[in-house]
Every structure is written in structure tokens, then in C-alpha cells.
């Protein structure tokens, strides 16, 4: 049995016997000369960045596929083996993958782990009072913030595989230019909606960075983490808000059950007003591979196009 398989089994045992711990980064040195770099990423948005920057030099395994909620995700035995066999692991950080914290801690010093949000200046992060002093982890909704993660992935791959540094820099520069264009596109689309009508209502409070960047007032039925349940009072309060503001549409999310939003819609209807479900947004997970929303750029374009169409009443 290989050393990495032994490590995987040790990690599994640690998960079964231990509680949650602090996420830490490893700094193990590996030799990748003459073969592809093996990378693992937690969420699809990060896997997409690693694929864009790594190109053919890097093989990427994403742990959480379409429709998976990272707030509630627990590592399986297969996941732990994949992590242990990786040369480098990329995760979001900021407590997004909260139930995987112990896995990353146990990997310290054995497998290199990188929190892609570590390079974002802390004064650019949101720290809502309801989130117990922690930062909001949903940074990918502000494209200009997500660009920092491209730089983090580039630098980590160069450090691991310096012989391919020119490739990683060129790929990162190309992708950063595409993201700059994407940020401009979202800004222009948002400006089609009059400021007083830019109200985004979703199942959970994931879109605050989007709201700040593109001028939307954001209301989520659940908290920042989907581990926070919405109660009857939350539903009634949101229904009152929708009726008072005469909001045309609200949105379901691909990784969150639509039942709570449907309850709000029924409560609004009971008040003599109709609010449409304007479509499905991708929040904590991207779309299926091979579809337009199966990439970060496609996901962001889908979201803004869906929001604008619904709020314009199309």
C-alpha cells in the first residue's frame, strides 16, 4: 500500500475520532517533473480557475459537483483518498467548507493546501453581524474580487512547479482579461434596471458581494450559511417586504431546496399580491459540465441575464 493511501486511511480515522479544527495550510514539497500536476478543488468555481490557469499541465478533480451545497458537505472516504493523493489542494476558505476543516488540518505538512481567498485584502471582505464575526465566503459573486483567486492559484502552481511558470503566467493573464470583460458585462447589464428596482431576493443570503459590486439590495430568506434554517417568522417578514416594495420577482438557487421560496410566494399571494419566481440562479455550485453554466464565466452570465430579464418583466 502506498504512503498516500496510508495517509488517506489515517485521515479517515482522524475524521471519525476528532471534532472540527482550524483550517491550516501544508507546505509539503513534491516532485512533479515529467508528469502532470494532480490538483483537487473543493467547489466548481475553484476547479474552473485551476483548469484555466493550469491548462494541460494540471489535472483537476472537483469534489463538489452541480447542486451540491458546500456549507453542508462532508468529505466521503473517496474524497479523503483523492485529497491524500493530490499534489495540491485548493479550497475557498472563510469557513465555506466548514465541515471539511478537520480534513485540511490533518493534511498540514503532508499535502499542500491553498485557501484561494487568502490573497483578498481583508478590507474588501464583508463581515455581516449575523455571521458571528466571520467573513462572508461568497466572494465569487463580485467578479473583481474573484480575480484575486486567479492570482492565488497562479502563484501556488508556480511555487509547486516552477518549470512551468511561464505557462501559468500566460494562462492567468488571459483569464484575468476575460474576467475583466465579464465584470464590465455584469455592470452594464445591471444598469439596465432602475436603481430603485434593483432588489434581489433569494433562498439564502449568498449574494451580498454581488449586491455591493453591482448596486443591488439583497435579501436572503436564510442566513449566509444554509445550515441556518428559515422559520415561519422569516417567511412572513419577507412576504411583507415584497408586498410593500411591489417586487416583481424572486429567485430559487440550484444548490438550495426551492420549498422555502415557494412558501414565501404563497404568503405573498395570501396578501393579495403576486410575485414571480424569476428563474434559477447558481449560487454555491455551478451548472453541469458541458453546459454554459458549467463554467464560472457562463454561470455569472446566466445569473445576471436571468436577474435582469425577471426584474424587467420579460
Coordinates of C-alpha atoms in Angstrom, one line a residue:
X1 CA 0.0 0.0 0.0
X2 CA 1.4 3.4 -1.0
X3 CA 2.3 6.1 1.5
X4 CA -0.5 8.3 0.3
X5 CA -3.1 5.6 0.7
X6 CA -1.8 5.1 4.3
X7 CA -2.2 8.8 4.8
X8 CA -5.8 8.7 3.4
X9 CA -6.7 5.9 5.9
X10 CA -5.1 7.9 8.7
X11 CA -7.1 11.0 7.7
X12 CA -10.3 8.9 7.6
X13 CA -9.6 7.6 11.1
X14 CA -8.9 11.2 12.3
X15 CA -12.3 12.3 10.9
X16 CA -14.1 9.6 12.7
X17 CA -12.4 10.3 16.0
X18 CA -12.0 14.1 16.0
X19 CA -14.1 17.2 16.1
X20 CA -13.8 20.2 13.9
X21 CA -10.5 22.1 13.9
X22 CA -8.8 25.1 12.5
X23 CA -8.1 25.1 8.8
X24 CA -4.4 25.3 8.1
X25 CA -2.1 25.1 5.0
X26 CA 0.5 22.5 4.4
X27 CA 3.9 23.1 2.7
X28 CA 5.0 19.7 1.6
X29 CA 7.4 19.6 -1.3
X30 CA 6.7 17.1 -4.2
X31 CA 8.5 16.3 -7.4
X32 CA 6.2 16.9 -10.4
X33 CA 8.8 16.8 -13.1
X34 CA 7.9 14.6 -16.0
X35 CA 4.2 14.2 -15.1
X36 CA 1.1 16.3 -14.8
X37 CA 0.3 18.1 -11.5
X38 CA -2.5 16.4 -9.6
X39 CA -4.8 19.1 -8.2
X40 CA -8.0 18.8 -6.2
X41 CA -10.5 21.7 -5.7
X42 CA -13.5 21.8 -3.4
X43 CA -16.1 23.8 -5.3
X44 CA -16.7 24.0 -9.0
X45 CA -15.8 27.7 -9.3
X46 CA -12.3 27.0 -7.9
X47 CA -11.9 23.9 -10.1
X48 CA -12.6 26.1 -13.1
X49 CA -9.9 28.6 -12.1
X50 CA -7.4 25.8 -11.7
X51 CA -8.2 24.4 -15.1
X52 CA -7.9 27.8 -16.7
X53 CA -4.6 28.6 -15.1
X54 CA -3.1 25.1 -15.1
X55 CA -4.1 24.2 -18.7
X56 CA -2.8 20.8 -19.9
X57 CA -0.1 20.8 -17.3
X58 CA -2.6 20.2 -14.4
X59 CA -5.3 17.6 -14.0
X60 CA -8.1 18.8 -11.7
X61 CA -10.6 16.9 -9.6
X62 CA -13.5 18.8 -8.2
X63 CA -15.1 17.4 -5.1
X64 CA -18.4 19.2 -5.2
X65 CA -20.5 18.9 -8.3
X66 CA -23.6 20.7 -9.6
X67 CA -26.3 21.2 -7.0
X68 CA -24.0 20.4 -4.0
X69 CA -24.2 22.7 -1.0
X70 CA -20.6 23.3 0.3
X71 CA -21.9 24.6 3.6
X72 CA -23.3 21.2 4.5
X73 CA -20.8 19.0 2.5
X74 CA -18.9 16.3 4.4
X75 CA -15.9 14.6 3.0
X76 CA -16.5 10.9 2.0
X77 CA -13.9 8.2 2.2
X78 CA -13.3 8.6 -1.5
X79 CA -12.8 12.3 -1.1
X80 CA -10.2 11.9 1.6
X81 CA -8.3 9.4 -0.7
X82 CA -8.4 11.9 -3.6
X83 CA -7.2 14.7 -1.3
X84 CA -4.4 12.5 0.0
X85 CA -3.2 11.5 -3.5
X86 CA -3.2 15.2 -4.7
X87 CA -0.1 17.3 -5.1
X88 CA -2.0 20.4 -4.2
X89 CA -5.5 21.1 -2.9
X90 CA -7.4 24.4 -3.5
X91 CA -10.3 25.4 -1.3
X92 CA -12.2 28.6 -0.7
X93 CA -11.7 29.2 3.0
X94 CA -13.6 31.8 5.0
X95 CA -15.5 28.8 6.6
X96 CA -17.3 28.0 3.3
X97 CA -16.3 24.3 3.6
X98 CA -16.9 24.3 7.3
X99 CA -17.4 20.6 7.7
X100 CA -14.1 19.8 5.9
X101 CA -12.0 21.9 8.3
X102 CA -10.6 18.8 10.1
X103 CA -9.5 17.2 6.8
X104 CA -7.4 20.2 5.8
X105 CA -5.9 20.5 9.3
X106 CA -4.9 16.8 9.3
X107 CA -3.2 17.3 5.9
X108 CA -0.9 20.0 7.2
X109 CA 2.7 19.3 6.4
X110 CA 1.8 16.4 4.1
X111 CA -0.1 17.8 1.2
X112 CA 0.0 21.4 0.1
X113 CA -3.3 23.2 0.7
X114 CA -4.2 26.7 -0.6
X115 CA -7.2 28.8 0.5
X116 CA -7.7 30.9 -2.6
X117 CA -9.3 33.7 -0.7
X118 CA -6.3 34.4 1.5
X119 CA -4.9 36.9 -1.1
X120 CA -8.0 39.1 -1.0
X121 CA -7.4 42.2 1.1
X122 CA -9.5 41.9 4.3
X123 CA -10.8 45.4 4.0
X124 CA -12.6 44.3 0.8
X125 CA -14.4 41.4 2.5
X126 CA -17.8 41.6 4.1
X127 CA -18.3 40.7 7.7
X128 CA -22.1 40.7 8.4
X129 CA -23.0 40.9 12.1
X130 CA -25.2 37.8 11.8
X131 CA -22.2 35.8 10.7
X132 CA -20.6 35.7 14.2
X133 CA -17.6 37.8 13.4
X134 CA -16.5 35.8 10.3
X135 CA -16.3 37.0 6.7
X136 CA -18.9 36.2 4.1
X137 CA -17.3 33.5 1.9
X138 CA -19.3 34.1 -1.3
X139 CA -16.7 36.2 -2.9
X140 CA -17.2 34.8 -6.4
X141 CA -20.3 36.9 -6.9
X142 CA -18.1 40.0 -7.3
X143 CA -16.0 39.2 -10.4
X144 CA -13.4 41.9 -9.5
X145 CA -12.8 40.1 -6.1
X146 CA -12.7 36.6 -7.7
X147 CA -9.8 37.8 -9.9
X148 CA -7.6 37.7 -6.8
X149 CA -8.2 33.9 -6.6
X150 CA -6.7 33.6 -10.1
X151 CA -3.5 35.2 -8.9
X152 CA -3.5 32.9 -5.8
X153 CA -3.8 29.8 -8.0
X154 CA -1.1 31.1 -10.4
X155 CA 1.3 31.7 -7.6
X156 CA 0.7 28.4 -5.9
X157 CA 1.2 26.4 -9.1
X158 CA 4.4 28.3 -9.9
X159 CA 5.7 27.6 -6.4
X160 CA 4.9 23.9 -6.8
X161 CA 6.0 23.6 -10.4
X162 CA 8.4 26.5 -11.2
X163 CA 9.5 24.9 -14.5
X164 CA 6.0 25.7 -16.0
X165 CA 5.9 29.3 -14.6
X166 CA 5.7 30.9 -18.0
X167 CA 2.7 28.8 -18.9
X168 CA 0.9 29.6 -15.6
X169 CA 1.5 33.3 -16.0
X170 CA 0.3 33.4 -19.6
X171 CA -2.8 31.4 -18.8
X172 CA -3.6 33.6 -15.8
X173 CA -3.1 36.8 -17.8
X174 CA -5.5 35.6 -20.5
X175 CA -8.1 34.5 -17.9
X176 CA -7.8 37.8 -15.9
X177 CA -8.5 39.7 -19.2
X178 CA -11.7 37.6 -19.7
X179 CA -12.8 38.2 -16.2
X180 CA -12.3 42.0 -16.6
X181 CA -14.6 41.8 -19.6
X182 CA -17.1 39.8 -17.6
X183 CA -17.1 42.3 -14.8
X184 CA -17.8 45.1 -17.3
X185 CA -20.7 43.0 -18.8
X186 CA -22.3 42.4 -15.5
X187 CA -22.1 46.1 -14.6
X188 CA -23.6 47.1 -17.9
X189 CA -26.5 44.6 -17.6
X190 CA -27.2 45.7 -14.0
X191 CA -27.5 49.3 -15.1
X192 CA -30.5 48.3 -17.4
X193 CA -32.5 48.0 -14.2
X194 CA -33.5 51.3 -12.5
X195 CA -31.7 51.6 -9.1
X196 CA -35.0 51.5 -7.1
X197 CA -35.9 48.2 -8.8
X198 CA -32.6 46.5 -8.1
X199 CA -33.8 44.2 -5.3
X200 CA -32.6 40.6 -5.4
X201 CA -34.4 38.1 -3.2
X202 CA -33.0 34.6 -3.0
X203 CA -33.2 31.5 -0.9
X204 CA -30.1 32.2 1.2
X205 CA -28.0 35.3 1.8
X206 CA -25.3 34.5 -0.7
X207 CA -25.4 37.5 -3.0
X208 CA -24.1 40.3 -0.8
X209 CA -20.9 40.8 -2.7
X210 CA -23.0 40.8 -5.9
X211 CA -25.2 43.5 -4.4
X212 CA -22.3 45.7 -3.3
X213 CA -20.5 45.4 -6.6
X214 CA -23.4 45.9 -9.0
X215 CA -25.8 48.1 -7.0
X216 CA -28.5 45.6 -5.8
X217 CA -30.3 45.5 -2.5
X218 CA -30.1 41.8 -1.4
X219 CA -32.5 39.9 0.8
X220 CA -32.0 36.2 1.6
X221 CA -34.6 34.1 3.3
X222 CA -31.9 32.0 5.1
X223 CA -28.7 33.3 6.5
X224 CA -25.3 33.3 4.8
X225 CA -24.9 29.6 5.6
X226 CA -27.7 27.2 4.6
X227 CA -27.1 25.5 7.9
X228 CA -29.3 28.3 9.3
X229 CA -32.9 27.3 8.9
X230 CA -35.6 29.8 7.9
X231 CA -38.6 29.9 10.2
X232 CA -42.3 31.0 9.7
X233 CA -41.5 34.4 11.0
X234 CA -38.7 34.8 8.4
X235 CA -41.2 33.8 5.6
X236 CA -43.8 36.3 6.8
X237 CA -41.3 39.1 7.2
X238 CA -40.0 38.6 3.7
X239 CA -43.5 38.4 2.3
X240 CA -44.4 41.8 3.9
X241 CA -41.2 43.3 2.4
X242 CA -42.1 42.0 -1.1
X243 CA -45.6 43.4 -1.0
X244 CA -44.5 46.8 0.5
X245 CA -41.9 47.2 -2.2
X246 CA -44.0 45.7 -5.0
X247 CA -41.2 43.5 -6.1
X248 CA -41.8 41.6 -9.4
X249 CA -39.6 38.5 -8.9
X250 CA -37.5 36.4 -6.6
X251 CA -35.2 33.5 -7.3
X252 CA -34.5 29.9 -6.4
X253 CA -31.0 28.5 -6.3
X254 CA -29.6 25.4 -7.8
X255 CA -28.0 24.1 -4.6
X256 CA -30.8 25.0 -2.2
X257 CA -34.3 23.5 -1.9
X258 CA -37.0 25.7 -3.5
X259 CA -39.5 24.9 -0.8
X260 CA -38.8 28.0 1.3
X261 CA -39.1 30.4 -1.7
X262 CA -42.3 28.7 -2.7
X263 CA -43.6 29.3 0.9
X264 CA -42.8 33.0 0.5
X265 CA -44.6 33.1 -2.8
X266 CA -47.7 31.6 -1.2
X267 CA -47.5 34.1 1.7
X268 CA -47.3 37.0 -0.8
X269 CA -50.3 35.6 -2.7
X270 CA -52.3 35.5 0.6
X271 CA -51.7 39.2 0.9
X272 CA -53.3 39.8 -2.5
X273 CA -50.1 40.4 -4.5
X274 CA -48.3 38.2 -7.0
X275 CA -44.5 37.7 -7.1
X276 CA -43.0 35.5 -9.8
X277 CA -40.2 33.0 -9.4
X278 CA -37.9 34.7 -11.9
X279 CA -35.7 31.7 -12.5
X280 CA -33.0 29.6 -11.0
X281 CA -29.7 31.1 -10.0
X282 CA -26.4 29.4 -9.5
X283 CA -25.1 30.3 -6.0
X284 CA -22.8 27.8 -4.2
X285 CA -22.4 25.5 -7.2
X286 CA -22.1 25.9 -11.0
X287 CA -24.1 24.1 -13.7
X288 CA -23.5 20.7 -15.2
X289 CA -20.2 20.2 -17.1
X290 CA -20.6 20.9 -20.8
X291 CA -23.4 23.4 -20.3
X292 CA -23.0 27.2 -20.5
X293 CA -23.4 27.5 -16.7
X294 CA -20.8 24.8 -16.2
X295 CA -18.0 27.4 -16.2
X296 CA -17.6 30.3 -13.9
X297 CA -18.0 32.8 -16.7
X298 CA -21.1 31.1 -18.0
X299 CA -22.5 30.8 -14.5
X300 CA -22.1 34.6 -13.9
X301 CA -23.6 35.5 -17.3
X302 CA -26.5 33.2 -16.7
X303 CA -27.2 34.8 -13.3
X304 CA -27.1 38.4 -14.4
X305 CA -29.1 37.7 -17.6
X306 CA -31.8 35.8 -15.5
X307 CA -32.0 38.5 -12.9
X308 CA -32.3 41.4 -15.4
X309 CA -34.9 39.6 -17.5
X310 CA -37.1 38.8 -14.5
X311 CA -36.8 42.3 -13.0
X312 CA -37.6 43.9 -16.3
X313 CA -40.7 41.8 -16.5
X314 CA -39.6 39.9 -19.7

